[in-house]
PDB file of C-alpha atoms in Angstrom:
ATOM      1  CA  UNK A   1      -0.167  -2.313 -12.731  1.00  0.00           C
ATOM      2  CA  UNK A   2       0.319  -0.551  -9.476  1.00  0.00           C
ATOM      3  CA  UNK A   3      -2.542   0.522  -7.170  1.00  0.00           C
ATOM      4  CA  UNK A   4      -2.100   3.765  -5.403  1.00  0.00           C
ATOM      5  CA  UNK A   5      -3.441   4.728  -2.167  1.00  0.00           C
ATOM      6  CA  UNK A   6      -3.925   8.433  -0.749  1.00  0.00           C
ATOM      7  CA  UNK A   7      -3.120   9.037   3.157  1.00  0.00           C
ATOM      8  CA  UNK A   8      -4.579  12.496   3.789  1.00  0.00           C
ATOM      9  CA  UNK A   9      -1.536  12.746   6.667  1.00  0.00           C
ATOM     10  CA  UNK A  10      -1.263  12.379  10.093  1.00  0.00           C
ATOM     11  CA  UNK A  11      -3.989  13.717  12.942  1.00  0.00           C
ATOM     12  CA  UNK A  12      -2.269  13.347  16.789  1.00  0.00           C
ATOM     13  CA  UNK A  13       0.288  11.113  15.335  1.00  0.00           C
ATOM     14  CA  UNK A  14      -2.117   8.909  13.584  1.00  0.00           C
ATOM     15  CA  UNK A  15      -3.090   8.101   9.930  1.00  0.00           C
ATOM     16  CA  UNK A  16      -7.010   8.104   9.778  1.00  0.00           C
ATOM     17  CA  UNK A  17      -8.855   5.125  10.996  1.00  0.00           C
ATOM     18  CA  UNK A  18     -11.443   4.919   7.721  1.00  0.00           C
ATOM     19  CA  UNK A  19      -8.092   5.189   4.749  1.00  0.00           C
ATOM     20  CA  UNK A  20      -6.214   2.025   6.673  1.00  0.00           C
ATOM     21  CA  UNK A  21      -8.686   0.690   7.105  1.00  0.00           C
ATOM     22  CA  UNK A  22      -9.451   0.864   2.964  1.00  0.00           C
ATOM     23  CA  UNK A  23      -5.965   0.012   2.584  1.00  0.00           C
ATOM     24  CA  UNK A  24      -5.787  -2.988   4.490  1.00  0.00           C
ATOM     25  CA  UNK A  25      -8.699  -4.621   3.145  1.00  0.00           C
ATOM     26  CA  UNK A  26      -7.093  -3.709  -0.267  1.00  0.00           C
ATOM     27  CA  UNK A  27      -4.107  -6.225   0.953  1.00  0.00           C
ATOM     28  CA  UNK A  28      -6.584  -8.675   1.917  1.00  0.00           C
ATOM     29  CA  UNK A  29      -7.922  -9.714  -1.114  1.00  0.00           C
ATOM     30  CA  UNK A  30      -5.614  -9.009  -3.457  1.00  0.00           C
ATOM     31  CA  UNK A  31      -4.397 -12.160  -5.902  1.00  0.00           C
ATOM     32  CA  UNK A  32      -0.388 -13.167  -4.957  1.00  0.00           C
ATOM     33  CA  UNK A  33       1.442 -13.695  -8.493  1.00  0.00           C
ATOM     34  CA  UNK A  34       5.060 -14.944  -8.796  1.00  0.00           C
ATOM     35  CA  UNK A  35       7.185 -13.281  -7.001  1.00  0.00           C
ATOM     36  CA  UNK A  36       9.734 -13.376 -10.362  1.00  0.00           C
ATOM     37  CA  UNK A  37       9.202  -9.663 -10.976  1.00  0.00           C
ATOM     38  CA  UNK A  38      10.285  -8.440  -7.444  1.00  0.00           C
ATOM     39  CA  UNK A  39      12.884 -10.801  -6.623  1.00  0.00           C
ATOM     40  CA  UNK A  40      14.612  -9.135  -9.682  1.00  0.00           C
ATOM     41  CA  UNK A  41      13.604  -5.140  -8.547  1.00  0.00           C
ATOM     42  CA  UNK A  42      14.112  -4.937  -4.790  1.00  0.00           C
ATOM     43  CA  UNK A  43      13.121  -1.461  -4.114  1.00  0.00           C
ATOM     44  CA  UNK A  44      10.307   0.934  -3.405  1.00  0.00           C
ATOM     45  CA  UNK A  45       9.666   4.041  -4.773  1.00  0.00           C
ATOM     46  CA  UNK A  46       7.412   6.367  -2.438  1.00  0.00           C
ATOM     47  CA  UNK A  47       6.594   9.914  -3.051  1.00  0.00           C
ATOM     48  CA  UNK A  48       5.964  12.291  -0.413  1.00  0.00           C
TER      49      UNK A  48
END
């Protein structure tokens, strides 16, 4: 499934330090599968 991540929003232009920092350690270590599924869906959806 898909893993959400909060960003409280922007303070002097910039995201806080401590939720990238969560986020990219997230990407990290996460397991690569096939990329079958997105080849075929191309898109992002993002809510603001």
């Amino acid at each position: 499934g898909a893993k959400l991540f909060y960003l409280s929003g922007m303070v002097h232009g910039e995201y806080q330090k401590q939720e990238i920092h969560n986020l990219g350690r997230f990407i990290s270590v996460m397991k690569f599968r096939p990329l079958t599924w997105q080849t075929s869906h191309p898109y992002v959806l993002a809510d603001r």
